[in-house]
Every structure is written in structure tokens, then in C-alpha cells.
Coordinates of N, CA and C and ligand atoms in Angstrom, one line a residue:
X926 N 116.7 74.3 51.3 CA 116.8 75.7 51.0 C 116.8 75.9 49.4
X927 N 115.9 76.6 48.8 CA 116.0 76.8 47.4 C 117.2 77.6 47.0
X928 N 117.7 77.3 45.8 CA 118.9 78.0 45.3 C 118.4 79.4 45.0
X929 N 119.2 80.4 45.4 CA 118.7 81.8 45.2 C 119.5 82.4 44.0
X930 N 118.7 82.9 43.1 CA 119.3 83.3 41.8 C 119.1 84.8 41.6
X931 N 120.2 85.4 41.1 CA 120.1 86.8 40.5 C 120.2 86.7 39.0
X932 N 119.3 87.3 38.3 CA 119.3 87.3 36.9 C 119.6 88.7 36.4
X933 N 120.6 88.8 35.5 CA 121.1 90.1 34.9 C 120.6 90.2 33.5
X934 N 120.0 91.3 33.2 CA 119.4 91.6 31.9 C 119.8 93.0 31.4
X935 N 119.8 93.1 30.1 CA 120.1 94.4 29.5 C 118.9 94.8 28.6
X936 N 118.1 93.9 28.2 CA 117.0 94.2 27.2 C 115.7 93.6 27.5
X937 N 115.2 92.9 26.5 CA 113.8 92.4 26.5 C 113.4 91.5 27.7
X938 N 114.3 90.7 28.1 CA 114.1 89.8 29.3 C 113.1 88.7 29.0
X939 N 113.1 88.2 27.8 CA 112.2 87.0 27.5 C 112.7 85.8 28.2
X940 N 114.1 85.6 28.3 CA 114.6 84.5 29.0 C 114.3 84.6 30.5
X941 N 114.4 85.8 31.0 CA 114.0 85.9 32.4 C 112.6 85.5 32.7
X942 N 111.7 85.9 31.8 CA 110.3 85.6 31.9 C 110.1 84.1 31.8
X943 N 110.8 83.4 30.8 CA 110.7 82.0 30.7 C 111.2 81.3 32.0
X944 N 112.2 81.8 32.6 CA 112.8 81.2 33.8 C 111.8 81.4 35.0
X945 N 111.2 82.6 35.1 CA 110.3 82.8 36.2 C 109.1 81.9 36.0
X946 N 108.6 81.7 34.8 CA 107.4 80.9 34.6 C 107.8 79.4 34.9
X947 N 109.0 79.0 34.5 CA 109.4 77.6 34.8 C 109.6 77.3 36.2
X948 N 109.9 78.3 37.0 CA 110.2 78.1 38.4 C 109.0 78.3 39.3
X949 N 107.9 78.7 38.7 CA 106.7 79.1 39.5 C 106.3 78.0 40.5
X950 N 106.3 76.7 40.0 CA 105.9 75.7 40.9 C 107.0 74.7 41.2
X951 N 108.2 75.3 41.2 CA 109.4 74.5 41.5 C 110.0 74.9 42.8
X952 N 110.1 74.1 43.7 CA 110.6 74.5 45.0 C 112.1 74.6 45.1
X953 N 112.9 74.2 44.1 CA 114.3 74.0 44.2 C 115.1 75.3 44.0
X954 N 114.5 76.3 43.4 CA 115.2 77.5 43.0 C 114.2 78.7 42.9
X955 N 114.7 79.9 43.3 CA 113.9 81.1 43.1 C 114.7 82.3 42.7
X956 N 114.1 83.1 41.9 CA 114.8 84.3 41.5 C 114.6 85.3 42.6
X957 N 115.6 85.8 43.2 CA 115.5 86.7 44.3 C 115.9 88.2 44.0
X958 N 116.5 88.3 42.8 CA 117.0 89.6 42.4 C 117.2 89.7 40.9
X959 N 116.8 90.9 40.4 CA 117.0 91.1 38.9 C 117.9 92.4 38.9
X960 N 118.9 92.3 38.1 CA 119.9 93.4 38.0 C 120.0 93.8 36.5
X961 N 120.2 95.1 36.3 CA 120.4 95.6 34.9 C 121.3 96.7 34.9
X962 N 121.9 96.9 33.7 CA 122.8 98.1 33.5 C 122.0 99.2 32.8
X963 N 120.7 98.9 32.5 CA 119.9 99.8 31.7 C 118.5 100.0 32.4
X964 N 118.2 101.2 32.8 CA 116.9 101.5 33.5 C 115.7 101.2 32.6
X965 N 116.0 101.2 31.2 CA 114.8 101.0 30.3 C 114.7 99.5 30.0
X966 N 115.5 98.6 30.5 CA 115.4 97.2 30.2 C 114.0 96.6 30.5
X967 N 113.4 96.0 29.5 CA 112.0 95.5 29.8 C 112.0 94.4 30.8
X968 N 113.1 93.7 31.0 CA 113.2 92.7 32.0 C 112.9 93.2 33.4
X969 N 113.2 94.5 33.6 CA 112.9 95.0 35.0 C 111.4 95.0 35.2
X970 N 110.6 95.2 34.2 CA 109.1 95.1 34.3 C 108.7 93.7 34.7
X971 N 109.3 92.7 34.2 CA 108.9 91.3 34.6 C 109.2 91.1 36.1
X972 N 110.3 91.7 36.5 CA 110.6 91.5 37.9 C 109.5 92.1 38.8
X973 N 109.1 93.3 38.3 CA 108.0 94.0 39.1 C 106.7 93.1 39.1
X974 N 106.4 92.6 37.9 CA 105.2 91.8 37.8 C 105.2 90.6 38.8
X975 N 106.4 90.0 38.9 CA 106.6 88.9 39.8 C 106.9 89.3 41.3
X976 N 107.0 90.6 41.5 CA 107.2 91.0 42.9 C 108.7 90.7 43.3
X977 N 109.6 90.8 42.4 CA 111.0 90.5 42.7 C 111.8 91.8 42.8
X978 N 112.6 91.9 43.8 CA 113.5 93.1 43.9 C 114.3 93.3 42.6
X979 N 114.4 94.5 42.2 CA 115.2 94.8 41.0 C 116.1 96.0 41.2
X980 N 117.2 96.0 40.6 CA 118.1 97.2 40.8 C 118.8 97.5 39.5
X981 N 119.0 98.8 39.2 CA 119.8 99.2 38.1 C 121.2 99.7 38.7
X982 N 122.2 99.2 38.1 CA 123.6 99.5 38.6 C 123.8 101.0 38.4
X983 N 124.4 101.6 39.5 CA 124.9 103.0 39.3 C 126.1 102.9 38.4
X984 N 127.0 101.9 38.6 CA 128.1 101.7 37.8 C 128.3 100.2 37.6
X985 N 127.9 99.7 36.4 CA 128.0 98.2 36.2 C 129.3 97.6 36.2
X986 N 130.4 98.5 36.2 CA 131.8 98.0 36.2 C 132.3 97.9 37.6
X987 N 131.5 98.3 38.6 CA 131.9 98.4 40.0 C 131.6 97.0 40.7
X988 N 132.6 96.2 40.9 CA 132.4 94.9 41.5 C 131.8 95.0 42.9
X989 N 132.3 96.0 43.7 CA 131.8 96.2 45.0 C 130.3 96.4 45.1
X990 N 129.8 97.2 44.1 CA 128.3 97.5 44.0 C 127.6 96.1 43.8
X991 N 128.1 95.3 42.8 CA 127.5 94.0 42.6 C 127.5 93.2 43.9
X992 N 128.7 93.1 44.5 CA 128.8 92.1 45.6 C 127.9 92.5 46.8
X993 N 127.8 93.8 47.0 CA 126.9 94.3 48.0 C 125.5 93.8 47.8
X994 N 125.0 94.0 46.6 CA 123.6 93.5 46.2 C 123.5 92.0 46.3
X995 N 124.5 91.3 45.8 CA 124.4 89.8 45.8 C 124.4 89.3 47.2
X996 N 125.2 89.9 48.1 CA 125.3 89.4 49.4 C 124.0 89.8 50.2
X997 N 123.5 91.0 50.0 CA 122.3 91.4 50.6 C 121.2 90.4 50.4
X998 N 121.1 89.9 49.2 CA 120.0 88.9 48.8 C 120.5 87.5 48.9
X999 N 121.6 87.2 49.5 CA 122.1 85.8 49.7 C 122.1 85.0 48.4
X1000 N 122.6 85.6 47.3 CA 122.5 85.0 46.0 C 123.5 83.8 45.9
X1001 N 123.0 82.7 45.4 CA 123.9 81.5 45.2 C 124.4 81.4 43.7
X1002 N 123.5 81.8 42.8 CA 123.8 81.6 41.4 C 123.4 82.9 40.6
X1003 N 124.3 83.3 39.7 CA 124.0 84.5 38.8 C 123.8 83.9 37.4
X1004 N 122.6 84.4 36.9 CA 122.3 84.0 35.5 C 122.3 85.3 34.6
X1005 N 123.2 85.2 33.6 CA 123.2 86.3 32.6 C 122.2 85.9 31.5
X1006 N 121.1 86.7 31.4 CA 120.1 86.4 30.4 C 119.9 87.6 29.5
X1007 N 120.8 87.7 28.5 CA 120.7 88.9 27.7 C 121.4 90.0 28.4
X1008 N 122.5 89.8 29.1 CA 123.2 90.8 29.8 C 124.5 91.1 28.9
X1009 N 124.6 92.4 28.5 CA 125.5 92.6 27.4 C 126.9 93.2 27.8
X1010 N 127.0 93.4 29.1 CA 128.3 93.9 29.6 C 129.2 92.9 30.3
X1011 N 130.5 93.1 30.4 CA 131.3 92.2 31.1 C 131.0 92.2 32.6
X1012 N 131.0 91.1 33.3 CA 130.9 91.0 34.7 C 132.2 91.4 35.3
X1013 N 132.2 92.3 36.3 CA 133.5 92.7 36.9 C 134.3 91.6 37.5
X1014 N 135.6 91.6 37.3 CA 136.5 90.5 37.8 C 136.3 90.1 39.2
X1015 N 136.0 91.1 40.1 CA 135.8 90.7 41.5 C 134.6 89.8 41.7
X1016 N 133.6 90.0 40.8 CA 132.4 89.2 40.9 C 132.6 87.8 40.4
X1017 N 133.4 87.7 39.3 CA 133.8 86.4 38.7 C 134.6 85.6 39.8
X1018 N 135.5 86.3 40.4 CA 136.3 85.6 41.4 C 135.4 85.1 42.6
X1019 N 134.5 86.0 43.1 CA 133.7 85.6 44.2 C 132.7 84.5 43.9
X1020 N 132.2 84.5 42.6 CA 131.2 83.5 42.2 C 131.7 82.5 41.2
X1021 N 133.0 82.2 41.1 CA 133.5 81.3 40.1 C 132.8 80.0 40.1
X1022 N 132.3 79.6 38.9 CA 131.6 78.3 38.8 C 130.1 78.5 39.2
X1023 N 129.7 79.7 39.5 CA 128.3 79.9 39.9 C 127.7 81.1 39.1
X1024 N 128.3 81.3 37.9 CA 127.7 82.3 37.0 C 127.5 81.6 35.6
X1025 N 126.3 81.7 35.1 CA 126.0 81.1 33.8 C 125.5 82.2 32.8
X1026 N 125.7 81.9 31.6 CA 125.3 82.8 30.5 C 124.6 82.0 29.4
X1027 N 123.6 82.6 28.8 CA 123.0 82.0 27.6 C 123.4 82.8 26.4
X1028 N 123.8 82.0 25.4 CA 124.3 82.6 24.1 C 123.5 82.0 22.9
X1029 N 123.1 82.9 22.0 CA 122.2 82.4 20.9 C 122.9 81.7 19.7
X1030 N 123.9 80.9 20.0 CA 124.6 80.1 18.9 C 125.3 78.9 19.6
X1031 N 125.8 78.1 18.7 CA 126.5 76.9 19.2 C 127.9 77.2 19.4
X1032 N 128.3 77.7 20.7 CA 129.7 78.0 21.0 C 130.5 76.7 20.9
X1033 N 131.8 76.8 20.5 CA 132.6 78.0 20.5 C 132.5 78.8 19.2
X1034 N 131.6 78.4 18.3 CA 131.5 79.2 17.1 C 130.5 80.4 17.4
X1035 N 130.7 81.5 16.7 CA 129.8 82.6 16.7 C 129.7 83.2 18.1
X1036 N 130.8 83.3 18.8 CA 130.8 84.0 20.1 C 131.9 85.0 20.2
X1037 N 132.0 85.6 21.3 CA 133.1 86.6 21.6 C 132.7 88.0 21.5
X1038 N 133.6 88.9 21.7 CA 133.3 90.3 21.8 C 132.5 90.8 20.5
X1039 N 131.5 91.5 20.7 CA 130.7 92.1 19.6 C 129.7 91.1 19.0
X1040 N 129.7 89.8 19.4 CA 128.8 88.8 18.9 C 127.6 88.8 19.8
X1041 N 126.6 89.6 19.5 CA 125.4 89.6 20.2 C 124.3 90.0 19.3
X1042 N 123.0 89.8 19.7 CA 121.9 90.2 18.9 C 121.9 89.6 17.5
X1043 N 121.4 90.4 16.6 CA 121.2 89.9 15.2 C 122.6 89.6 14.5
X1044 N 123.7 90.2 15.0 CA 125.0 89.9 14.4 C 125.3 88.4 14.5
X1045 N 124.9 87.8 15.6 CA 125.2 86.4 15.7 C 124.5 85.6 14.6
X1046 N 123.3 85.9 14.4 CA 122.5 85.1 13.4 C 122.9 85.5 12.0
X1047 N 123.3 86.7 11.8 CA 123.8 87.1 10.4 C 125.1 86.3 10.1
X1048 N 125.9 86.2 11.2 CA 127.2 85.4 11.0 C 126.9 83.9 10.7
X1049 N 126.0 83.4 11.4 CA 125.6 82.0 11.1 C 125.1 81.8 9.7
X1050 N 124.2 82.7 9.3 CA 123.7 82.6 7.9 C 124.8 82.8 6.9
X1051 N 125.7 83.7 7.1 CA 126.8 84.0 6.2 C 127.8 82.8 6.1
X1052 N 127.8 82.0 7.1 CA 128.8 80.9 7.1 C 128.2 79.7 6.3
X1053 N 126.9 79.7 6.1 CA 126.3 78.6 5.4 C 126.0 77.4 6.3
X1054 N 126.1 77.6 7.6 CA 125.8 76.5 8.5 C 124.3 76.0 8.4
X1055 N 124.1 74.7 8.5 CA 122.7 74.2 8.4 C 122.1 74.1 9.7
X1056 N 122.9 74.2 10.8 CA 122.4 74.1 12.1 C 122.9 75.2 13.0
X1057 N 122.0 75.8 13.8 CA 122.4 76.7 14.8 C 121.9 76.2 16.2
X1058 N 121.7 77.1 17.1 CA 121.2 76.7 18.4 C 121.6 77.7 19.5
X1059 N 121.6 77.2 20.7 CA 122.0 78.0 21.8 C 122.8 77.3 22.8
X1060 N 123.5 78.0 23.6 CA 124.5 77.4 24.5 C 124.4 78.1 25.9
X1061 N 124.4 77.2 26.9 CA 124.5 77.8 28.3 C 125.9 77.3 28.8
X1062 N 126.7 78.3 29.3 CA 128.1 78.0 29.7 C 128.4 78.8 31.0
X1063 N 129.4 78.3 31.7 CA 129.9 79.0 32.8 C 130.6 80.2 32.4
X1064 N 130.5 81.3 33.1 CA 131.1 82.6 32.8 C 132.5 82.7 33.4
X1065 N 133.5 83.1 32.6 CA 134.8 83.4 33.2 C 135.1 84.8 32.7
X1066 N 136.4 85.2 32.7 CA 136.8 86.6 32.5 C 136.6 87.0 31.0
X1067 N 136.4 86.1 30.1 CA 136.3 86.5 28.7 C 134.8 86.2 28.2
X1068 N 134.4 87.0 27.2 CA 133.1 86.8 26.6 C 133.0 85.4 26.0
X1069 N 131.9 84.7 26.4 CA 131.5 83.4 25.7 C 132.6 82.3 25.7
X1070 N 133.4 82.2 26.7 CA 134.6 81.3 26.7 C 134.5 80.2 27.7
X1071 N 133.7 80.3 28.7 CA 133.7 79.3 29.8 C 133.2 78.0 29.4
X1072 N 133.4 77.0 30.3 CA 133.0 75.6 29.9 C 131.5 75.5 29.6
X1073 N 131.2 74.7 28.6 CA 129.8 74.6 28.1 C 129.1 73.6 29.0
X1074 N 127.9 74.0 29.4 CA 127.0 73.1 30.3 C 126.0 72.4 29.4
X1075 N 125.4 73.1 28.4 CA 124.3 72.5 27.7 C 124.1 73.3 26.4
X1076 N 123.7 72.5 25.4 CA 123.4 73.1 24.1 C 122.1 72.6 23.5
X1077 N 121.4 73.4 22.7 CA 120.2 72.9 22.0 C 120.4 73.3 20.6
X1078 N 120.1 72.4 19.7 CA 120.3 72.7 18.3 C 119.0 73.0 17.6
X1079 N 119.0 73.9 16.7 CA 117.9 74.2 15.8 C 118.3 74.3 14.4
X1080 N 117.4 73.9 13.5 CA 117.8 74.0 12.1 C 117.9 75.4 11.5
X1081 N 118.8 75.6 10.6 CA 118.7 76.8 9.8 C 118.0 76.4 8.5
X1082 N 116.9 77.2 8.2 CA 116.0 76.8 7.1 C 116.3 77.6 5.9
X1083 N 116.0 77.1 4.7 CA 116.1 77.9 3.5 C 115.3 79.1 3.6
X1084 N 115.8 80.2 3.2 CA 115.0 81.5 3.3 C 115.0 82.2 4.6
X1085 N 115.7 81.6 5.6 CA 115.9 82.2 6.9 C 116.5 83.6 6.7
X1086 N 116.0 84.6 7.5 CA 116.7 85.8 7.7 C 117.3 85.8 9.2
X1087 N 118.1 86.8 9.5 CA 118.6 86.8 10.9 C 117.5 86.9 11.8
X1088 N 116.4 87.5 11.5 CA 115.2 87.7 12.4 C 114.5 86.4 12.6
X1089 N 114.3 85.6 11.5 CA 113.5 84.4 11.7 C 114.4 83.3 12.4
X1090 N 115.6 83.3 12.1 CA 116.5 82.4 12.8 C 116.6 82.8 14.3
X1091 N 116.7 84.1 14.6 CA 116.8 84.5 16.0 C 115.5 84.1 16.8
X1092 N 114.4 84.2 16.1 CA 113.1 83.8 16.8 C 113.1 82.3 17.1
X1093 N 113.6 81.5 16.1 CA 113.6 80.0 16.4 C 114.6 79.7 17.5
X1094 N 115.7 80.3 17.5 CA 116.7 80.1 18.5 C 116.2 80.5 19.9
X1095 N 115.5 81.6 19.9 CA 115.0 82.2 21.2 C 114.1 81.2 21.8
X1096 N 113.2 80.6 21.0 CA 112.3 79.5 21.6 C 113.1 78.4 22.2
X1097 N 114.1 78.0 21.6 CA 115.0 76.9 22.2 C 115.6 77.4 23.5
X1098 N 116.0 78.7 23.5 CA 116.7 79.3 24.7 C 115.7 79.2 25.9
X1099 N 114.4 79.4 25.6 CA 113.4 79.5 26.7 C 113.2 78.1 27.3
X1100 N 113.6 77.1 26.6 CA 113.6 75.7 27.2 C 114.9 75.4 27.9
X1101 N 116.0 75.8 27.2 CA 117.3 75.3 27.6 C 117.7 76.0 29.0
X1102 N 117.5 77.3 29.1 CA 118.0 78.0 30.3 C 117.3 77.4 31.6
X1103 N 115.9 77.3 31.6 CA 115.3 76.7 32.7 C 115.7 75.3 33.0
X1104 N 116.0 74.5 32.0 CA 116.5 73.1 32.2 C 117.8 73.1 33.0
X1105 N 118.7 74.1 32.6 CA 120.0 74.1 33.2 C 119.9 74.6 34.6
X1106 N 119.0 75.6 34.8 CA 118.8 76.1 36.2 C 118.2 75.1 37.1
X1107 N 117.3 74.3 36.6 CA 116.7 73.3 37.5 C 117.7 72.2 37.8
X1108 N 118.5 71.8 36.8 CA 119.6 70.9 37.1 C 120.6 71.4 38.2
X1109 N 120.9 72.7 38.1 CA 121.8 73.3 39.0 C 121.1 73.3 40.4
X1110 N 119.8 73.5 40.5 CA 119.1 73.5 41.8 C 119.2 72.1 42.4
X1111 N 119.0 71.1 41.5 CA 119.1 69.7 42.1 C 120.5 69.4 42.5
X1112 N 121.5 69.8 41.8 CA 122.9 69.5 42.1 C 123.5 70.4 43.2
X1113 N 122.9 71.6 43.4 CA 123.5 72.6 44.3 C 124.4 73.5 43.6
X1114 N 124.8 73.3 42.3 CA 125.7 74.1 41.6 C 125.5 73.8 40.1
X1115 N 125.9 74.7 39.2 CA 125.7 74.4 37.8 C 126.5 73.2 37.3
X1116 N 125.8 72.3 36.6 CA 126.5 71.1 36.1 C 126.1 70.9 34.6
X1117 N 127.0 70.2 33.9 CA 126.6 69.9 32.5 C 125.4 69.0 32.5
X1118 N 124.5 69.3 31.5 CA 123.4 68.4 31.4 C 123.4 67.8 30.0
X1119 N 122.8 66.6 29.8 CA 122.9 66.0 28.5 C 122.1 66.8 27.5
X1120 N 122.3 66.5 26.2 CA 121.7 67.2 25.1 C 120.1 67.1 25.3
X1121 N 119.5 68.3 25.5 CA 118.0 68.3 25.5 C 117.4 68.0 24.2
X1122 N 116.1 67.8 24.2 CA 115.4 67.5 23.0 C 115.6 68.6 21.9
X1123 N 115.9 68.2 20.7 CA 116.1 69.2 19.6 C 114.8 69.7 19.2
X1124 N 114.8 71.0 18.8 CA 113.5 71.6 18.4 C 113.2 71.2 17.0
X1125 N 111.9 71.2 16.7 CA 111.5 70.8 15.3 C 111.4 72.1 14.4
X1126 N 111.6 71.9 13.1 CA 111.5 73.0 12.3 C 110.1 73.6 12.3
Ligands
GRF2312 C1 119.1 86.1 23.9 O1 119.2 85.7 22.5 C2 120.4 85.6 24.6 O2 120.9 84.4 24.2 C3 121.3 86.7 24.4 O3 120.5 87.9 24.4 C4 119.2 87.6 24.1 C5 118.4 88.1 25.2 O4 117.0 88.0 24.9 N1 122.4 86.7 25.3 P1 116.0 88.3 26.1 O5 116.4 89.6 26.7 O6 116.1 87.2 27.1 O7 114.7 88.4 25.4

């Protein structure tokens, strides 16, 4: 039985798209549901293109609403791919160890409340770090705190702006997230995976 995945998005959905493309010819996992807190999230369009049921929360803080949808679609794994709100505690409790998030920096640095979008990359540049990257981690009750499953490193280059760094990190995200999901499908649950190939400048 393939691992059934719900992907939560708030915006562009490029990680969702990368995941859908990566799973196209992979029997081990399938995206069965796309959820969003925003009706205008472009990720909902990707769901439509791929013929996947999609739903916009009436109230994204209502755990019962989440659990009803997740159970209806027999979801095994929840993937937060650019989902900007907290997952309700009842959902964390019901799916503990089976919710993953991708973050556009090397956690535990540059994470936590308010650290999303370009702010993350601005903070990396301001710190003078020479390396950034992305992290996939298990989700718990706090933003960006759960155990790390995998990271991919990318260089910070001279002259980088938050935008150029974000674009380089996003490319790495598009490889890292599918790699973690495939490993989860093979293992039946999310597991740590070894350091994937580093991206080239
Ligand atoms: C990504 O950088 C992801 O790490 C972060 O939000 C961004 C979402 O991008 N959590 P997209 O919506 O997948 O294009």
C-alpha cells in the first residue's frame, strides 16, 4: 500500500510541485490531499492539475476540521511545504512522528516564530554565514523545533541578496523534500536520512 500523503501549503507550492513530479513514477507514496489556509494559494492549482482533492480550511486552527479531512482520505503522513500557520495540537497529537516540515535554513539556526520567507535569508546574510541550506524535520508543538531528519547545504556567495540566496536554497529544497518522503515511504514512517549531495554554486 503506498504511503498516503497530505501536503499543506500557504503560498507558491513549488515544493508541492517538486514532490508531485518526483512521485509520478514512484509506487511507494502518493499525495492524496492538498490543504491550505489560503484560497489564493497557488499550490491549490497544482493539486487541480494533478487531479488531487484540495481543501481550504474554514478555520485552520480547528483540529477537528483537520482530523476529519485527514481521516476521510486515510492520510498516513502530513507534509508542511510552505505552510505558515501552526498545526493544531490535536493534529500533532494524532499524527506525532508523522508530520514533517521543510525550512529554508540550517536549523536550529534561523528558525522559530516569524522566521519565514525572505526574513530567513536576510538573517543568514546579516550573520555573515558562508553556508546556508534547508532542513526537513519532524513537527512538534513549536515552530521549527522537532528532530531533524535531513539537511542540505548550499553556499552563500559574495554579492548574494536575500532573493538570490532564497532561489538557491529553494532548488535544494526541491531535491531534499522528495528524498525524505521517498525514504519515509520505504521505511513506513519518516526517518533520518544521511546528508544528501551538496548543491554546487
Ligand atoms: C520554502 O522556502 C519552504 O522552505 C518554506 O516556505 C517556502 C515555500 O515555498 N517553509 P513553496 O510554496 O514550496 O514554493
